[in-house]
Short mmCIF file of C-alpha atoms and ligand atoms in Angstrom, two decimals:
data_model
loop_
_atom_site.label_atom_id
_atom_site.label_comp_id
_atom_site.label_asym_id
_atom_site.label_seq_id
_atom_site.Cartn_x
_atom_site.Cartn_y
_atom_site.Cartn_z
CA MET A 96 -3.87 -4.39 -24.69
CA ARG A 97 -2.18 -3.59 -21.41
CA SER A 98 -1.14 -6.64 -19.45
CA ALA A 99 -2.69 -7.66 -16.15
CA VAL A 100 -0.48 -6.82 -13.18
CA VAL A 101 -2.90 -8.23 -10.62
CA ASP A 102 -5.24 -11.01 -11.72
CA VAL A 103 -7.45 -12.59 -9.08
CA ARG A 104 -10.00 -15.22 -10.10
CA GLY A 105 -12.57 -16.98 -7.96
CA LEU A 106 -10.57 -16.29 -4.82
CA ARG A 107 -11.83 -17.90 -1.66
CA VAL A 108 -10.11 -17.28 1.65
CA ASP A 109 -11.06 -18.65 5.05
CA LEU A 110 -9.79 -17.21 8.33
CA ASP A 111 -10.30 -19.28 11.47
CA ASP A 112 -12.29 -21.75 9.36
CA ARG A 113 -14.75 -18.99 8.50
CA PRO A 114 -15.14 -17.92 4.86
CA VAL A 115 -14.03 -14.29 4.47
CA LEU A 116 -13.72 -13.97 0.67
CA HIS A 117 -16.29 -15.83 -1.40
CA GLY A 118 -15.05 -16.15 -4.96
CA VAL A 119 -13.55 -12.70 -5.59
CA ASP A 120 -12.45 -11.55 -9.05
CA LEU A 121 -10.13 -8.55 -9.38
CA GLN A 122 -8.04 -7.41 -12.31
CA VAL A 123 -5.67 -4.45 -12.32
CA VAL A 124 -3.84 -3.72 -15.58
CA GLU A 125 -0.54 -1.94 -16.09
CA GLY A 126 -0.68 1.77 -15.32
CA GLU A 127 -4.05 1.59 -13.59
CA VAL A 128 -4.94 2.97 -10.17
CA VAL A 129 -7.67 0.86 -8.60
CA THR A 130 -9.17 1.46 -5.19
CA LEU A 131 -10.84 -1.11 -2.96
CA LEU A 132 -13.72 0.22 -0.93
CA GLY A 133 -16.19 -1.33 1.49
CA ALA A 134 -17.32 -1.32 5.10
CA ASN A 135 -15.07 -2.48 7.90
CA GLY A 136 -14.88 -6.26 7.91
CA SER A 137 -15.87 -6.58 4.24
CA GLY A 138 -12.56 -8.30 3.42
CA LYS A 139 -10.44 -5.52 1.88
CA SER A 140 -7.32 -6.17 3.95
CA THR A 141 -7.68 -9.93 3.54
CA LEU A 142 -7.84 -9.48 -0.23
CA VAL A 143 -4.70 -7.32 -0.48
CA ARG A 144 -2.87 -9.54 2.01
CA THR A 145 -3.69 -12.54 -0.16
CA VAL A 146 -2.54 -10.69 -3.27
CA VAL A 147 0.88 -10.05 -1.71
CA GLY A 148 1.18 -13.66 -0.55
CA LEU A 149 0.66 -13.20 3.18
CA VAL A 150 -2.57 -15.18 3.45
CA PRO A 151 -3.20 -18.58 1.79
CA SER A 152 -6.29 -19.15 -0.31
CA VAL A 153 -8.73 -22.06 -0.20
CA ALA A 154 -9.72 -21.83 -3.85
CA GLY A 155 -9.15 -19.67 -6.90
CA GLU A 156 -6.00 -18.16 -8.30
CA VAL A 157 -3.84 -15.07 -7.88
CA ARG A 158 -1.36 -14.03 -10.56
CA LEU A 159 1.12 -11.18 -10.30
CA PHE A 160 2.59 -9.92 -13.58
CA GLY A 161 1.13 -13.04 -15.21
CA THR A 162 2.87 -15.46 -12.84
CA PRO A 163 0.89 -17.62 -10.39
CA LEU A 164 1.68 -16.53 -6.84
CA ARG A 165 3.26 -19.86 -5.89
CA SER A 166 5.96 -19.40 -8.54
CA PHE A 167 6.36 -15.63 -8.18
CA HIS A 168 9.77 -14.57 -6.88
CA ASP A 169 10.35 -11.00 -8.05
CA TRP A 170 9.14 -9.44 -4.82
CA TRP A 171 11.10 -6.24 -5.41
CA ARG A 172 8.47 -5.52 -8.07
CA VAL A 173 5.82 -5.20 -5.34
CA GLY A 174 5.77 -2.50 -2.68
CA TYR A 175 3.33 -3.22 0.13
CA VAL A 176 2.21 -0.81 2.85
CA PRO A 177 0.11 -2.64 5.44
CA GLN A 178 -2.77 -1.13 7.37
CA ARG A 179 -1.98 0.60 10.63
CA THR A 180 1.57 -0.22 11.47
CA THR A 181 4.12 1.90 13.15
CA ALA A 182 7.58 2.13 11.73
CA ALA A 183 8.98 2.96 15.14
CA GLY A 184 8.35 -0.19 17.18
CA GLY A 185 10.56 1.12 19.95
CA VAL A 186 13.68 0.94 17.80
CA PRO A 187 15.35 4.33 17.43
CA ALA A 188 15.93 3.94 13.68
CA THR A 189 16.20 7.02 11.51
CA VAL A 190 13.97 7.72 8.52
CA ARG A 191 16.88 6.88 6.20
CA GLU A 192 17.50 3.52 7.92
CA VAL A 193 13.88 2.42 7.69
CA VAL A 194 13.59 3.44 4.05
CA ALA A 195 16.91 1.74 3.23
CA ALA A 196 15.45 -1.52 4.58
CA GLY A 197 13.01 -1.40 1.66
CA ARG A 198 15.97 -1.57 -0.68
CA LEU A 199 17.08 -4.97 0.61
CA ALA A 200 14.89 -6.90 -1.85
CA ARG A 201 16.98 -5.34 -4.64
CA ARG A 202 20.38 -6.14 -3.18
CA LYS A 203 22.52 -9.17 -3.66
CA LEU A 204 22.99 -11.02 -0.39
CA PHE A 205 25.62 -9.51 1.89
CA ARG A 206 26.70 -6.86 -0.58
CA PRO A 207 27.14 -3.39 0.85
CA ALA A 208 24.88 -0.63 -0.42
CA ARG A 209 25.97 0.75 -3.75
CA LYS A 210 25.62 4.30 -4.98
CA ALA A 211 22.44 3.36 -6.86
CA ASP A 212 20.93 2.05 -3.62
CA ARG A 213 21.71 5.25 -1.77
CA ALA A 214 20.25 7.31 -4.61
CA ALA A 215 17.06 5.23 -4.63
CA VAL A 216 16.68 5.72 -0.89
CA ASP A 217 17.18 9.49 -1.19
CA HIS A 218 14.70 9.61 -4.02
CA ALA A 219 12.04 7.65 -2.09
CA ILE A 220 12.43 9.98 0.90
CA GLU A 221 12.11 12.99 -1.37
CA LEU A 222 9.05 11.46 -3.02
CA VAL A 223 7.11 11.59 0.25
CA GLY A 224 8.46 15.01 1.21
CA LEU A 225 10.62 13.98 4.16
CA SER A 226 14.10 14.97 2.92
CA ASP A 227 14.53 17.48 5.72
CA GLN A 228 13.69 14.75 8.29
CA ALA A 229 15.90 12.00 6.84
CA ASN A 230 18.24 11.76 9.84
CA ARG A 231 15.57 12.08 12.51
CA SER A 232 14.44 9.12 14.57
CA VAL A 233 11.18 7.69 13.27
CA ALA A 234 9.95 7.47 16.85
CA ASN A 235 9.88 11.27 17.03
CA LEU A 236 7.68 11.74 13.95
CA SER A 237 3.91 12.15 13.85
CA GLY A 238 1.70 9.21 12.84
CA GLY A 239 1.22 10.74 9.40
CA GLN A 240 4.95 11.18 8.89
CA GLN A 241 5.57 7.61 10.04
CA GLN A 242 3.07 6.40 7.49
CA ARG A 243 4.99 8.34 4.82
CA VAL A 244 8.19 6.60 5.94
CA LEU A 245 6.50 3.25 5.29
CA ILE A 246 5.41 4.42 1.86
CA ALA A 247 8.96 5.52 1.10
CA ARG A 248 10.25 2.15 2.30
CA ALA A 249 7.90 0.39 -0.14
CA ALA A 250 8.93 2.78 -2.93
CA ALA A 251 12.67 2.28 -2.31
CA SER A 252 12.79 -1.02 -4.19
CA GLU A 253 11.45 0.90 -7.23
CA PRO A 254 8.48 -1.47 -7.54
CA ASP A 255 6.20 -1.75 -10.56
CA LEU A 256 3.17 -2.30 -8.34
CA MET A 257 2.27 -0.56 -5.09
CA VAL A 258 -0.32 -2.12 -2.79
CA LEU A 259 -1.42 0.17 0.03
CA ASP A 260 -3.96 -0.59 2.75
CA GLU A 261 -5.70 2.57 4.01
CA PRO A 262 -2.62 4.78 3.68
CA ASN A 263 -4.63 7.82 4.72
CA ALA A 264 -6.55 6.45 7.71
CA GLY A 265 -5.89 8.60 10.75
CA VAL A 266 -3.31 10.63 8.84
CA ASP A 267 -3.10 14.43 8.95
CA LYS A 268 -3.99 16.49 5.91
CA ARG A 269 -0.45 17.52 5.12
CA SER A 270 0.67 13.89 5.00
CA GLN A 271 -2.34 12.99 2.85
CA GLU A 272 -1.37 15.69 0.37
CA ALA A 273 2.27 14.57 0.37
CA PHE A 274 1.07 11.04 -0.31
CA ALA A 275 -1.16 12.22 -3.19
CA ARG A 276 1.88 13.94 -4.75
CA ALA A 277 3.99 10.81 -4.32
CA LEU A 278 1.29 8.68 -5.89
CA ARG A 279 0.96 11.06 -8.84
CA THR A 280 4.72 10.81 -9.50
CA PHE A 281 4.61 7.03 -9.20
CA VAL A 282 1.67 6.71 -11.59
CA ALA A 283 3.14 9.18 -14.09
CA SER A 284 5.95 6.69 -14.70
CA GLY A 285 3.38 4.13 -15.88
CA ARG A 286 3.32 2.05 -12.75
CA THR A 287 0.35 0.34 -11.14
CA VAL A 288 -1.44 0.92 -7.85
CA LEU A 289 -3.97 -1.05 -5.82
CA LEU A 290 -5.09 0.79 -2.73
CA VAL A 291 -7.64 0.30 0.00
CA LEU A 292 -9.27 3.57 0.92
CA HIS A 293 -11.63 4.67 3.61
CA GLU A 294 -12.59 7.77 1.68
CA MET A 295 -11.30 9.17 -1.58
CA GLY A 296 -10.14 12.55 -0.28
CA PRO A 297 -7.30 14.18 -2.26
CA LEU A 298 -6.69 10.94 -4.16
CA ALA A 299 -9.99 11.00 -6.06
CA PRO A 300 -8.57 12.55 -9.26
CA LEU A 301 -5.89 9.86 -9.46
CA VAL A 302 -8.16 6.83 -9.23
CA ASP A 303 -9.29 5.08 -12.42
CA ARG A 304 -11.71 2.54 -11.01
CA GLY A 305 -13.33 1.41 -7.78
CA VAL A 306 -14.05 -2.10 -6.57
CA VAL A 307 -16.46 -2.34 -3.67
CA LEU A 308 -16.53 -5.35 -1.35
CA ASP A 309 -19.47 -6.30 0.82
CA GLY A 310 -19.31 -9.38 3.06
CA GLY A 311 -16.48 -10.87 1.01
CA HIS A 312 -18.24 -10.39 -2.36
CA VAL A 313 -17.50 -7.82 -5.07
CA VAL A 314 -20.66 -5.73 -5.35
CA HIS A 315 -19.34 -2.99 -7.67
CA ASP A 316 -16.49 -2.79 -10.16
CA GLY A 317 -16.28 0.24 -12.38
CA PRO A 318 -16.29 4.03 -12.39
CA LEU A 319 -16.42 5.62 -9.00
CA PRO A 320 -19.31 7.22 -7.24
CA THR A 321 -18.96 10.93 -6.54
CA PRO A 322 -15.54 11.68 -5.04
CA SER A 323 -16.93 13.08 -1.82
CA MET A 324 -18.99 9.98 -1.15
CA THR A 325 -17.77 7.72 1.64
CA LEU A 326 -18.58 4.08 1.08
CA THR A 327 -17.10 2.80 4.29
CA GLY A 328 -17.74 3.23 7.97
CA PRO A 329 -15.26 4.93 10.25
CA PRO A 330 -11.67 3.73 9.94
CA ASP A 331 -10.79 0.75 12.09
CA HIS A 332 -8.34 2.52 14.31
CA HIS A 333 -8.05 6.01 15.60
CA ASP A 334 -5.03 5.45 17.77
CA ASP A 335 -2.86 7.88 15.89
CA HIS A 336 -5.49 10.54 15.55
CA ARG A 337 -4.70 12.70 18.51
CA GLU A 338 -1.03 12.63 17.67
CA ASP A 339 -1.65 13.50 14.01
CA TYR A 340 -3.71 16.52 14.77
CA GLY A 341 -1.52 17.63 17.63
CA ALA A 342 -0.07 21.10 17.50
CA GLY A 343 3.38 21.84 16.16
CA LEU A 344 4.23 18.36 14.97
CA PHE A 345 5.31 19.58 11.59
CA GLY A 346 7.29 22.47 12.91
N1 ADP B 504 -6.62 -12.92 11.59
C1 ADP B 504 -7.94 -13.11 11.48
N2 ADP B 504 -8.52 -14.22 11.98
C2 ADP B 504 -9.84 -14.41 11.86
N3 ADP B 504 -10.69 -13.57 11.26
C3 ADP B 504 -10.18 -12.45 10.76
C4 ADP B 504 -8.77 -12.16 10.83
N4 ADP B 504 -8.55 -10.97 10.23
C5 ADP B 504 -9.76 -10.54 9.82
N5 ADP B 504 -10.71 -11.42 10.11
C6 ADP B 504 -12.15 -11.30 9.77
O1 ADP B 504 -12.25 -11.31 8.36
C7 ADP B 504 -13.23 -10.38 7.93
C8 ADP B 504 -12.59 -9.41 6.95
O2 ADP B 504 -11.63 -8.64 7.62
P1 ADP B 504 -10.68 -7.61 6.86
O3 ADP B 504 -10.15 -8.26 5.65
O4 ADP B 504 -9.74 -7.07 7.86
O5 ADP B 504 -11.75 -6.50 6.42
P2 ADP B 504 -11.53 -4.95 6.07
O6 ADP B 504 -10.10 -4.73 5.76
O7 ADP B 504 -12.44 -4.72 4.91
O8 ADP B 504 -11.98 -4.17 7.28
C9 ADP B 504 -13.78 -9.72 9.18
O9 ADP B 504 -14.98 -10.39 9.52
C10 ADP B 504 -12.73 -9.99 10.22
O10 ADP B 504 -13.30 -10.09 11.48
MG1 MG B 505 -8.73 -3.43 6.57
#
């Protein structure tokens, strides 16, 4: 039997003293691609944020690779791409610099980058199809390309588990396709993926199972509805939309 990479049991999370997750169970085994679906506000982001240790729980247990979260230290094994962030943040970092930051979890303190680190960074950039942009400033990329930089940053530590929160929301089609290719490569090497999706889109053929949240409860866990079906409302944020669909951004 394949081992559980993510094992969530009876998870209860409160935010601002209000219950947001009411006893959630979620298991993802090695090599599986599981998607979390549900309307805005159903608790998807809270669940993945709790899984990666960013939000404390009130009750229940989270295990990563069989280890309870409180004693888990191998964070390089987990690549996390949060919902709606910009890699730019006003700092004129290049694609390569941002992706290299994702390699830090692998490095010994204060040691300079080794050849293997540089190779892993190059590989992660190639994975998301941005090799020809590697020395460009992230600030000058489209929203979709910036999202791919964040995915490459998460991939640079060569994690065994990738957790992605709406990686395709407000992202142009070309970036969505590049992401689907990257995910296929990642999964082909036997690694595990938990991703929040607004709609299945080009990722549908890659997904093994869907878990649907409604009001902080799991209401479905199993094979997916038809790929074209959208189970969620509109994505939370459209800020990047105009930029993504703007003319000439991809040269
Ligand atoms: N930082 C926060 N403080 C208080 N409530 C929050 C916070 N973040 C989210 N919530 C609430 O928790 C619920 C679940 O939110 P979230 O996990 O972001 O849902 P989803 O990702 O499915 O849209 C929502 O009702 C939301 O308003
Ligand atoms: Mg969310």
